[in-house]
mmCIF file of C-alpha atoms and ligand atoms in Angstrom:
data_model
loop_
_atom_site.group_PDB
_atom_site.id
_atom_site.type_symbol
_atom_site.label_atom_id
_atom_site.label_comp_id
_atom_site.label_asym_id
_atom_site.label_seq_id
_atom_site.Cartn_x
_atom_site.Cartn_y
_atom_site.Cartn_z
ATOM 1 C CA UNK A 1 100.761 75.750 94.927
ATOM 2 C CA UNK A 2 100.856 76.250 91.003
ATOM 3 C CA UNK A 3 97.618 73.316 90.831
ATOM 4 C CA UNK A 4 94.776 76.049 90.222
ATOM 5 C CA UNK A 5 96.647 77.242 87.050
ATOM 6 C CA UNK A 6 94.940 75.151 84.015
ATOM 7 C CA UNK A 7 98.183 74.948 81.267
ATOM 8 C CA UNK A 8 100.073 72.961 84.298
ATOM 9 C CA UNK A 9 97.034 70.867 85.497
ATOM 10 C CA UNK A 10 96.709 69.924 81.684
ATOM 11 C CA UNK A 11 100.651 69.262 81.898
ATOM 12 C CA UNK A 12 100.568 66.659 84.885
ATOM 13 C CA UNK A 13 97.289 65.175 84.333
ATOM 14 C CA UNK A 14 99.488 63.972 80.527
ATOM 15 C CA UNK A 15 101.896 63.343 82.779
ATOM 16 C CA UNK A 16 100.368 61.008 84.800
ATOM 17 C CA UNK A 17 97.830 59.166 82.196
ATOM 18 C CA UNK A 18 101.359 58.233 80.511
ATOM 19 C CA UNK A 19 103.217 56.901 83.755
ATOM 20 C CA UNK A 20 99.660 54.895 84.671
ATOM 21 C CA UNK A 21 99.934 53.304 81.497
ATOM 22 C CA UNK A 22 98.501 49.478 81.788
ATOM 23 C CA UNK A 23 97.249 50.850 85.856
ATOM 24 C CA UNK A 24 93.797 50.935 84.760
ATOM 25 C CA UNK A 25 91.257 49.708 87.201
ATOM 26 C CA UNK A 26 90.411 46.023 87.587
ATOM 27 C CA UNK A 27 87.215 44.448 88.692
ATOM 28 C CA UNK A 28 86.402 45.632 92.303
ATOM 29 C CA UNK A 29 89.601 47.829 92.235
ATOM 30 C CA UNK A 30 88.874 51.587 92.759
ATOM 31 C CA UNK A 31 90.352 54.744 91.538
ATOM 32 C CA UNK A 32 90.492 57.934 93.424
ATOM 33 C CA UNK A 33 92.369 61.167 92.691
ATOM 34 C CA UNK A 34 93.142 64.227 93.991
ATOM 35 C CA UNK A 35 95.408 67.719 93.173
ATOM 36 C CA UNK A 36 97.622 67.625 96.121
ATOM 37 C CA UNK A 37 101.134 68.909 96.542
ATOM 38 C CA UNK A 38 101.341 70.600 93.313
ATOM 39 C CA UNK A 39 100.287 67.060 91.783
ATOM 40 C CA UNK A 40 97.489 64.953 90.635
ATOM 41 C CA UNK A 41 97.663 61.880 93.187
ATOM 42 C CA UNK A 42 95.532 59.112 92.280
ATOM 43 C CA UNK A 43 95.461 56.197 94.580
ATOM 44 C CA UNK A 44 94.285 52.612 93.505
ATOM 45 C CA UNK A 45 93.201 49.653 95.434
ATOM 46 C CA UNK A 46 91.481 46.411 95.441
ATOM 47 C CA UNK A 47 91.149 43.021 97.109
ATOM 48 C CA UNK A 48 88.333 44.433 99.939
ATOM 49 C CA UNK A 49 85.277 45.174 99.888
ATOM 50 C CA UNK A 50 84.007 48.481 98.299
ATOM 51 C CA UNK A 51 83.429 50.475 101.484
ATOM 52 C CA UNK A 52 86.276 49.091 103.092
ATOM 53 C CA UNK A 53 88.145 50.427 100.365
ATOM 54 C CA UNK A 54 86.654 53.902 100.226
ATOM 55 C CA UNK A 55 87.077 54.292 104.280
ATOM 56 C CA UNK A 56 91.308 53.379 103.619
ATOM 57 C CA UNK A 57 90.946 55.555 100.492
ATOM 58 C CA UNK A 58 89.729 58.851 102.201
ATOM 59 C CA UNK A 59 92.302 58.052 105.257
ATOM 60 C CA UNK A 60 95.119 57.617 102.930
ATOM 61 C CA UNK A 61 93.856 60.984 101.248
ATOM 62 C CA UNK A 62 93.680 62.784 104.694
ATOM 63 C CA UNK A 63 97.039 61.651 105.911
ATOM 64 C CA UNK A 64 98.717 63.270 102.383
ATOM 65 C CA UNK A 65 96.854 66.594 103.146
ATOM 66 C CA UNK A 66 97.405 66.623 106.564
ATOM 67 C CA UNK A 67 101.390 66.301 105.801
ATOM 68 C CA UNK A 68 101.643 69.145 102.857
ATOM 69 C CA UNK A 69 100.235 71.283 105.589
ATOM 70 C CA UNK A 70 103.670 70.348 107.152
ATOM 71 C CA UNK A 71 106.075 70.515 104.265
ATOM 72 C CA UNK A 72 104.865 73.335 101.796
ATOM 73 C CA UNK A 73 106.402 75.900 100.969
ATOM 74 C CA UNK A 74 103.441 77.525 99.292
ATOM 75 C CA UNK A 75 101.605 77.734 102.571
ATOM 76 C CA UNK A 76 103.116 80.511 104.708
ATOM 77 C CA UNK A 77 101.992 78.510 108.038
ATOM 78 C CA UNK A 78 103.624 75.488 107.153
ATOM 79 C CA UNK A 79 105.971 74.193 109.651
ATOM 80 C CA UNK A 80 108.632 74.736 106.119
ATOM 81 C CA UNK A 81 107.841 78.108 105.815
ATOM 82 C CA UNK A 82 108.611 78.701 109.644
ATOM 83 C CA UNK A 83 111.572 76.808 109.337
ATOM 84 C CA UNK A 84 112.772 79.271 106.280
ATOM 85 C CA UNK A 85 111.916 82.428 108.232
ATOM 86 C CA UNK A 86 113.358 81.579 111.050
ATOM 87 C CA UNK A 87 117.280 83.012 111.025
ATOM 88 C CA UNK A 88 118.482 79.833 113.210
ATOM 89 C CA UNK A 89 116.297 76.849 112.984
ATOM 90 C CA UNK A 90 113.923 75.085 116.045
ATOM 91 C CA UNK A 91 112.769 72.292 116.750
ATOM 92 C CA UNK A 92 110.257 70.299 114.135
ATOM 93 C CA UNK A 93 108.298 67.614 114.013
ATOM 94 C CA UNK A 94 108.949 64.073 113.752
ATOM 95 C CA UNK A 95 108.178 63.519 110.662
ATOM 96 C CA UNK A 96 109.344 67.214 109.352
ATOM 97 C CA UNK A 97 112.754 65.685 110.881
ATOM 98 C CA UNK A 98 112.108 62.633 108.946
ATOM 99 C CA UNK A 99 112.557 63.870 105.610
ATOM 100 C CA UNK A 100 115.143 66.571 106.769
ATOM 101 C CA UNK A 101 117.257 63.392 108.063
ATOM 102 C CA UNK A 102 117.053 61.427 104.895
ATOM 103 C CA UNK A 103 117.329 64.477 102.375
ATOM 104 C CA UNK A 104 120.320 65.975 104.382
ATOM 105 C CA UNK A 105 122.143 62.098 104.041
ATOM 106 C CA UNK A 106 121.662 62.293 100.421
ATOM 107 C CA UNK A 107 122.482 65.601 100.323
ATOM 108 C CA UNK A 108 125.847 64.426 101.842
ATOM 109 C CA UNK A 109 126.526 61.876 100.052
ATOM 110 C CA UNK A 110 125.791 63.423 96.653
ATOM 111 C CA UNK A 111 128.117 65.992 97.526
ATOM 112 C CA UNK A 112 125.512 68.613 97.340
ATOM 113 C CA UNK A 113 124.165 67.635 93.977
ATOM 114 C CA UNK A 114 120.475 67.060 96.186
ATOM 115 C CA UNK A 115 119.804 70.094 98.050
ATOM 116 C CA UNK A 116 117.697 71.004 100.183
ATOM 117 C CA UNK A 117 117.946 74.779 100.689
ATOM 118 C CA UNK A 118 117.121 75.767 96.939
ATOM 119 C CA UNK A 119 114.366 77.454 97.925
ATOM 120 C CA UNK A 120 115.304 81.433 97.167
ATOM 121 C CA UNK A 121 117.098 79.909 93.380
ATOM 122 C CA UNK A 122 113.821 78.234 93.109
ATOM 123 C CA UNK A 123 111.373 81.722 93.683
ATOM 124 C CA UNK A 124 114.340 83.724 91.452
ATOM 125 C CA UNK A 125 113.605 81.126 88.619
ATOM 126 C CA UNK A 126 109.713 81.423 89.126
ATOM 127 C CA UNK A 127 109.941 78.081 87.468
ATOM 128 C CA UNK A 128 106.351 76.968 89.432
ATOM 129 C CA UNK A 129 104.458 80.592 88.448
ATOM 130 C CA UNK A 130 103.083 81.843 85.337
ATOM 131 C CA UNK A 131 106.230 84.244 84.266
ATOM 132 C CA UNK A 132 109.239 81.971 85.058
ATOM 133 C CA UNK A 133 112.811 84.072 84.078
ATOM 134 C CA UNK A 134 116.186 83.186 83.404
ATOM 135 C CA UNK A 135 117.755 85.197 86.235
ATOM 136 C CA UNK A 136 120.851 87.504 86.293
ATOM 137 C CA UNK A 137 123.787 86.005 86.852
ATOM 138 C CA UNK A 138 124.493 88.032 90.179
ATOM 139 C CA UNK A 139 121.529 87.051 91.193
ATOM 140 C CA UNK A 140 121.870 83.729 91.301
ATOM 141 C CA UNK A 141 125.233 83.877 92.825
ATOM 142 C CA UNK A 142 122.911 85.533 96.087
ATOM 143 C CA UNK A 143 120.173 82.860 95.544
ATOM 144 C CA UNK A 144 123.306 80.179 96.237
ATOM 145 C CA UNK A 145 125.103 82.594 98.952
ATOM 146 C CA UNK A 146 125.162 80.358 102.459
ATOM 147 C CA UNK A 147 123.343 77.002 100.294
ATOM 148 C CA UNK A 148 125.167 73.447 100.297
ATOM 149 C CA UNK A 149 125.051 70.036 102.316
ATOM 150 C CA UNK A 150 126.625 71.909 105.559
ATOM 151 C CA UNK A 151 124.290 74.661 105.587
ATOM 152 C CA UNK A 152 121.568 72.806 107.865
ATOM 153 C CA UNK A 153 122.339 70.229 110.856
ATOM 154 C CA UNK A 154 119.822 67.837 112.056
ATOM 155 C CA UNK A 155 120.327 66.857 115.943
ATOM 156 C CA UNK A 156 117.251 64.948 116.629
ATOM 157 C CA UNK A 157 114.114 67.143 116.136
ATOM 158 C CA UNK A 158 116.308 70.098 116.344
ATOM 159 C CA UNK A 159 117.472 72.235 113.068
ATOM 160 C CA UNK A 160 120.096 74.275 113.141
ATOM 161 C CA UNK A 161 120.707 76.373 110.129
ATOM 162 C CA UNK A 162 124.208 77.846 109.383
ATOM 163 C CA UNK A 163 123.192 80.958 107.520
ATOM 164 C CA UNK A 164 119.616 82.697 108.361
ATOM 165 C CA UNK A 165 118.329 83.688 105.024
ATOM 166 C CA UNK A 166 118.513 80.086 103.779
ATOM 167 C CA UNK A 167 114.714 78.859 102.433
ATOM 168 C CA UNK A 168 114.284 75.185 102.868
ATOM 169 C CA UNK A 169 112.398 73.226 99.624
ATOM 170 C CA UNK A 170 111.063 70.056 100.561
ATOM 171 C CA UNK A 171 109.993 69.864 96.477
ATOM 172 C CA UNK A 172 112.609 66.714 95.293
ATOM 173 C CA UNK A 173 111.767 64.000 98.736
ATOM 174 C CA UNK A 174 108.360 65.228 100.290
ATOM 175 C CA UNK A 175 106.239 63.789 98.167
ATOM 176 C CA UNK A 176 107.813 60.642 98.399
ATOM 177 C CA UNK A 177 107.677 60.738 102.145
ATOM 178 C CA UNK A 178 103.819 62.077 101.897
ATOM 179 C CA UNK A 179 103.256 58.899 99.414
ATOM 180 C CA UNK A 180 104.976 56.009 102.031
ATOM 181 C CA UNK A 181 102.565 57.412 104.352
ATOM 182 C CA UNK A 182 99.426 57.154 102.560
ATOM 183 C CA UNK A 183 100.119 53.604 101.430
ATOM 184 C CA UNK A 184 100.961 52.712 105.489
ATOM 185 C CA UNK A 185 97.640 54.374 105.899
ATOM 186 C CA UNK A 186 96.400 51.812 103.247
ATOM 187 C CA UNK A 187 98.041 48.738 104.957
ATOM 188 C CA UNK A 188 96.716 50.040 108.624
ATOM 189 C CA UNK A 189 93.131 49.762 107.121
ATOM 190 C CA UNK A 190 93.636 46.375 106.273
ATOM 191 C CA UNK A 191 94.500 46.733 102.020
ATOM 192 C CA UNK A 192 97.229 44.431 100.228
ATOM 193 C CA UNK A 193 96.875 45.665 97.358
ATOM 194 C CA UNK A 194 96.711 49.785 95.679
ATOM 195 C CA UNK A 195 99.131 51.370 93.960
ATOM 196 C CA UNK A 196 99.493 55.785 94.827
ATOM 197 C CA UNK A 197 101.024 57.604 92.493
ATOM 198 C CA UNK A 198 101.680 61.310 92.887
ATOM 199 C CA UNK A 199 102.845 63.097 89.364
ATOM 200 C CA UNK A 200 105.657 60.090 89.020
ATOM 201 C CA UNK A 201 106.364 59.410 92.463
ATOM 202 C CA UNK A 202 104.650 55.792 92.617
ATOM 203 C CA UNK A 203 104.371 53.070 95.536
ATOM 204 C CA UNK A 204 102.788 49.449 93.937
ATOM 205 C CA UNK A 205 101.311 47.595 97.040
ATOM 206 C CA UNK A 206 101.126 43.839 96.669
ATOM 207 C CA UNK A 207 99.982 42.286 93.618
ATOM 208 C CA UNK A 208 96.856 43.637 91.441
ATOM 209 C CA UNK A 209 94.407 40.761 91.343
ATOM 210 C CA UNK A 210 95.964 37.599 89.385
ATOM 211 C CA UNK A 211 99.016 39.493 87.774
ATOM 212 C CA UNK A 212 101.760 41.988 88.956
ATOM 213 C CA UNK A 213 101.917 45.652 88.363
ATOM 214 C CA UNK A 214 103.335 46.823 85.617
ATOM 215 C CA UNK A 215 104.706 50.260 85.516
ATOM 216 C CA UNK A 216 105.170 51.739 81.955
ATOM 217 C CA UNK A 217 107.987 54.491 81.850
ATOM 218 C CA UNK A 218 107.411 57.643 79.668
ATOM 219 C CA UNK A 219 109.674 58.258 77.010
ATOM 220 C CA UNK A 220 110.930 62.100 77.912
ATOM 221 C CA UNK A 221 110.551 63.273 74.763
ATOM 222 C CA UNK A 222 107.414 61.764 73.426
ATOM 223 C CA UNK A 223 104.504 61.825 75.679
ATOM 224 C CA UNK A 224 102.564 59.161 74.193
ATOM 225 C CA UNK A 225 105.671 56.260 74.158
ATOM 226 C CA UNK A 226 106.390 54.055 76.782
ATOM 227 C CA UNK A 227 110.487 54.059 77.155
ATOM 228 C CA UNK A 228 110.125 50.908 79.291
ATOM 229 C CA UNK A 229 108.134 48.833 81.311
ATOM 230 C CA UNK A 230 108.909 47.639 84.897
ATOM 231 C CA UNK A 231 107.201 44.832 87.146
ATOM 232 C CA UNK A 232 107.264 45.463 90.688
ATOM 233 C CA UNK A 233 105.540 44.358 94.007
ATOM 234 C CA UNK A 234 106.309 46.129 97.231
ATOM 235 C CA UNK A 235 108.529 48.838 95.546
ATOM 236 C CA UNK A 236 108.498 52.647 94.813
ATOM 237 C CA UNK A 237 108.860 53.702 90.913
ATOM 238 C CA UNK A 238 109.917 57.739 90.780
ATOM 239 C CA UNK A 239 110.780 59.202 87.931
ATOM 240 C CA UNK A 240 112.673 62.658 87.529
ATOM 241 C CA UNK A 241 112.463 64.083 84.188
ATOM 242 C CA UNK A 242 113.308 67.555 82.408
ATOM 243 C CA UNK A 243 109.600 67.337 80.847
ATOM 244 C CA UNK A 244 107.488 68.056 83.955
ATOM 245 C CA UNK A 245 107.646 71.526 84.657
ATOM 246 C CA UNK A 246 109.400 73.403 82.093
ATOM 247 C CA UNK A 247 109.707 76.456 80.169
ATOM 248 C CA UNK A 248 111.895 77.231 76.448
ATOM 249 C CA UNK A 249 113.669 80.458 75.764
ATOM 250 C CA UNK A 250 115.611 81.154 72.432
ATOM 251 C CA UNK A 251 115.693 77.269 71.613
ATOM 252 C CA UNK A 252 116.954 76.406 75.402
ATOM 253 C CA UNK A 253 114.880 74.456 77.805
ATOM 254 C CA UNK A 254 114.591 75.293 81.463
ATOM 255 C CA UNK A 255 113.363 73.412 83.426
ATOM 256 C CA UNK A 256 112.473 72.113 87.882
ATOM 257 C CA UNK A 257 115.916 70.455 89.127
ATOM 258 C CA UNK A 258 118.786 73.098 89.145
ATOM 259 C CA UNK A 259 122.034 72.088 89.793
ATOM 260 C CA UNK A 260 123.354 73.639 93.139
ATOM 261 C CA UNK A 261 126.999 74.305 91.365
ATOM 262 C CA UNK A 262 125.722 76.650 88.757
ATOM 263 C CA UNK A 263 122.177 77.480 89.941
ATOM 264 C CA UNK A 264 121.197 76.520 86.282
ATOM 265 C CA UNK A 265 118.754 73.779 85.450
ATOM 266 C CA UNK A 266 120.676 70.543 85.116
ATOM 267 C CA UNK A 267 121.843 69.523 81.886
ATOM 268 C CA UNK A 268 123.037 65.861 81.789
ATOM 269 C CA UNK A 269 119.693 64.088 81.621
ATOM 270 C CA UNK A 270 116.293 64.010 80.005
ATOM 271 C CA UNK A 271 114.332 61.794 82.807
ATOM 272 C CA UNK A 272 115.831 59.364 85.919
ATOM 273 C CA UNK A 273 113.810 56.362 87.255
ATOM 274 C CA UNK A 274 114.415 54.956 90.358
ATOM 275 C CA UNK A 275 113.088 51.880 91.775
ATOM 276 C CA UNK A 276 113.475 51.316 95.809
ATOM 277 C CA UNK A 277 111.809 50.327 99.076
ATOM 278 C CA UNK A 278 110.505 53.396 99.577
ATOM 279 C CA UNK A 279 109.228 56.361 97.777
ATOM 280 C CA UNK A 280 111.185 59.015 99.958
ATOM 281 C CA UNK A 281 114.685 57.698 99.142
ATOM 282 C CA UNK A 282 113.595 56.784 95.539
ATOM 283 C CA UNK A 283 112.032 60.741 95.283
ATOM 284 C CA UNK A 284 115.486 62.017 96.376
ATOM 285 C CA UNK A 285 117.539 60.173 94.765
ATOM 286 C CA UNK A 286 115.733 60.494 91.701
ATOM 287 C CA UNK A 287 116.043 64.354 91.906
ATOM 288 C CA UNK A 288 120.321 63.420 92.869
ATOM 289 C CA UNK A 289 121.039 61.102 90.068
ATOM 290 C CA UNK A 290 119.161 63.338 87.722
ATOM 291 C CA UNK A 291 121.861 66.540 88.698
ATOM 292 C CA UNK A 292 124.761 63.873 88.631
ATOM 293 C CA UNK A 293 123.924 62.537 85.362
ATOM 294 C CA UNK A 294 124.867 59.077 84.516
ATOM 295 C CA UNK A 295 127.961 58.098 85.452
ATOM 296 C CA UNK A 296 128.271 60.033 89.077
ATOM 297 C CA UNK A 297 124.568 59.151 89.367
ATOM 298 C CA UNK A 298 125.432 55.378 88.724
ATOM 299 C CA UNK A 299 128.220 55.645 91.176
ATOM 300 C CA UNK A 300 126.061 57.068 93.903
ATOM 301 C CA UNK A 301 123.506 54.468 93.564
ATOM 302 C CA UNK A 302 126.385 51.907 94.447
ATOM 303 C CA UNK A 303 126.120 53.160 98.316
ATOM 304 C CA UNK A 304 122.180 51.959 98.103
ATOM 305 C CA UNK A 305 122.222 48.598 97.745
ATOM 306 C CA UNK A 306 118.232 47.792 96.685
ATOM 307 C CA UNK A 307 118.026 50.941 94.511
ATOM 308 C CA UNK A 308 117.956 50.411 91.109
ATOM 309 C CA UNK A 309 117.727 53.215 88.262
ATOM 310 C CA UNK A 310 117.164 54.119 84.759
ATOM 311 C CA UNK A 311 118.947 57.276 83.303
ATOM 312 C CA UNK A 312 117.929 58.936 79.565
ATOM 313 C CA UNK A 313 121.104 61.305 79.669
ATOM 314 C CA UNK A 314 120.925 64.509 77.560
ATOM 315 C CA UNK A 315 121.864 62.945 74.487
ATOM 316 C CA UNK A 316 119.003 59.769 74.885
ATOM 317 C CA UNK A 317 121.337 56.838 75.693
ATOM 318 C CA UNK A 318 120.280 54.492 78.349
ATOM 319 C CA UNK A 319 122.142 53.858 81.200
ATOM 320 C CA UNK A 320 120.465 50.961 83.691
ATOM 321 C CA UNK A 321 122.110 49.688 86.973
ATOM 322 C CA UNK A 322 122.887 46.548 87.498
ATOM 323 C CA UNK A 323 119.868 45.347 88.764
ATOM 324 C CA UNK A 324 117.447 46.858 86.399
ATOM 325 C CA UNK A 325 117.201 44.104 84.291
ATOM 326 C CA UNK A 326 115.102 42.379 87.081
ATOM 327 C CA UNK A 327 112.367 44.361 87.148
ATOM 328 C CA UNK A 328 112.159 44.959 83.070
ATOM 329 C CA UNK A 329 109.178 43.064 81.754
ATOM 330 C CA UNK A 330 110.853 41.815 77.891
ATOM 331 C CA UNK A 331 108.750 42.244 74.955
HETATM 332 P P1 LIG B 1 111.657 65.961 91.566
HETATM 333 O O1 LIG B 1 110.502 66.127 90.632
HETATM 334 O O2 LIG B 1 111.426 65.010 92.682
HETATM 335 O O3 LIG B 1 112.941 65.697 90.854
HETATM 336 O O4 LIG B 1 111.831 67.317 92.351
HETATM 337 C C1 LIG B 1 112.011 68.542 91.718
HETATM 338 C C2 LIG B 1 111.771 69.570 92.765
HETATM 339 O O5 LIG B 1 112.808 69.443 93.758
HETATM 340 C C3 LIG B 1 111.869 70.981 92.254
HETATM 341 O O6 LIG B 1 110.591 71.468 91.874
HETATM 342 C C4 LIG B 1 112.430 71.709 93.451
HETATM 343 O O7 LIG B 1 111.391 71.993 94.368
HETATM 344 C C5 LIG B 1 113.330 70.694 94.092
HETATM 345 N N1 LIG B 1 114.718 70.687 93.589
HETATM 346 C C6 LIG B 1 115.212 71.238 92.452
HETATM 347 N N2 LIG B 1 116.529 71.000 92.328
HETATM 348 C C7 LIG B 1 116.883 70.281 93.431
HETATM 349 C C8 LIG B 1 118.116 69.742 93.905
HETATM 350 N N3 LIG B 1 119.267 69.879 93.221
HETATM 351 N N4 LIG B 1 118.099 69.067 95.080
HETATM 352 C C9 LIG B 1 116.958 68.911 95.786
HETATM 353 N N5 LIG B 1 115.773 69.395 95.402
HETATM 354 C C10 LIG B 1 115.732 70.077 94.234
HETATM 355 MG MG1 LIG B 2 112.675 63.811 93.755
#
């Protein structure tokens, strides 16, 4: 993973002091992080006695390490990586069919928008590495050759993939997935309240002591504005935006989601928050709306009843769902 390079370490950790605006540590709260899955994850919690909370802290730590060793893409012994150079599939794990079930559902139901064989358009782009490109056109047209919502099948633990080249990219749901675990972890070691956040993807636990959380949502183009802020208990806040991981070329900015249609980054919006029960369908869906853009985006939110999102389309206009207002703290 890209998380030993300094420019993109300096990158997320802005990212994340912006999205952990107002998450500072109360009394007898404590606040751990680690780079992890590309990411800086920092993980919160409170209500237990210090050790207590350490011994839940490292666990919930160990369990997110333990799963990129499953779902990387980066590490050529990952059961991913298997999965990609394999020309037919096999069987994976449970949780490895976990995320493949609820990735390929969106993936259906976005009609292909979320994607989870981008992996060669992905590499082409370079967009994680120091000298990302703006590939040849008949270059991408191979990258996409064989991709698309059909191209793997899920039968239990089994994977079948339609076309053998096809490399699988876990990148827009498994750090969702990785973040529901840890805060499980959390709960198994007896803590009601923490919040985990992993570069955006975000799970608040509970209540911090006396008062809610309060998530505040960066502005996509100003790092140091908050666009909104959001008060949630027992939720997952992910947010998708064009500012993450990014690179300009003659005025035009490339960036980390690429719209399967094209194999071009996505144009129709500047950041997409999502607020759900859990992190994994808020991750992916996140990553969806953000290809969709507003309108298709809204539309496919209307089959998840308990999601609610927040689109900044390319042009900076707001578009909430219905239930946004809910969570939106007023001034
Ligand atoms: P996120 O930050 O969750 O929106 O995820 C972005 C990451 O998801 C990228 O770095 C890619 O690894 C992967 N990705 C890019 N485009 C798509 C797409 N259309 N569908 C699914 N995953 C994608
Ligand atoms: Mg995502």
């Amino acid at each position: 993973m890209p998380w030993n390079r300094p420019l993109m370490i300096v990158l997320l950790a802005g990212l994340v002091a912006v999205t952990w605006w107002r998450l500072q540590p109360a009394d007898g709260q404590i606040h751990r992080s680690q780079l992890l899955m590309g990411t800086v994850v920092e993980i919160m919690a409170g209500g237990r006695p210090t050790g207590q909370l350490e011994d839940a802290v490292d666990a919930a730590f160990a369990e997110m390490t333990r799963l990129d060793l499953l779902f990387s893409s980066y590490r050529p012994d990952s059961e991913v990586s298997r999965l990609s150079q394999s020309t037919r599939g096999g069987e994976v794990s449970a949780e490895t069919a976990a995320v493949l079930a609820l990735g390929l559902e969106v993936a259906q139901r976005s009609g292909g928008a979320f994607d989870l064989t981008l992996g060669r358009l992905k590499s082409l782009w370079g967009i994680d590495g120091d000298n990302p490109v703006v590939p040849d056109r008949q270059a991408i047209a191979a990258a996409l050759a064989g991709i698309g919502p059909k191209a793997l099948t899920l039968d239990g633990r089994q994977l079948s993939k339609q076309s053998g080249p096809l490399q699988i990219d876990l990148g827009g749901i498994a750090k969702g997935y990785a973040v529901d675990r840890a805060v499980a972890v959390l709960k198994e070691h007896g803590i009601a309240s923490a919040a985990v956040n992993a570069g955006g993807d975000m799970y608040l636990l509970g209540q911090r002591p006396e008062r809610p959380w309060r998530v505040g949502i960066q502005h996509p183009r100003n790092k140091d504005a908050v666009l909104e802020t959001v008060q949630v208990d027992d939720r997952a806040v992910v947010t998708s935006g064009d500012y993450e991981r990014f690179f300009e070329q003659d005025g035009q900015r490339y960036h980390h989601i690429f719209d399967p249609q094209s194999g071009f980054p996505a144009r129709g919006c500047q950041s997409v928050t999502v607020i759900a029960d859990s992190v994994a369908l808020g991750d992916a869906l996140a990553t969806a709306l953000f290809v969709l853009g507003p309108q298709a985006g809204l539309r496919l939110l209307d089959q998840y009843p308990g999601a609610e999102a927040l689109i900044v389309a390319a042009d900076g206009s707001l578009h909430a769902s219905e239930g946004w207002t809910k969570y939106q703290v007023t001034p």
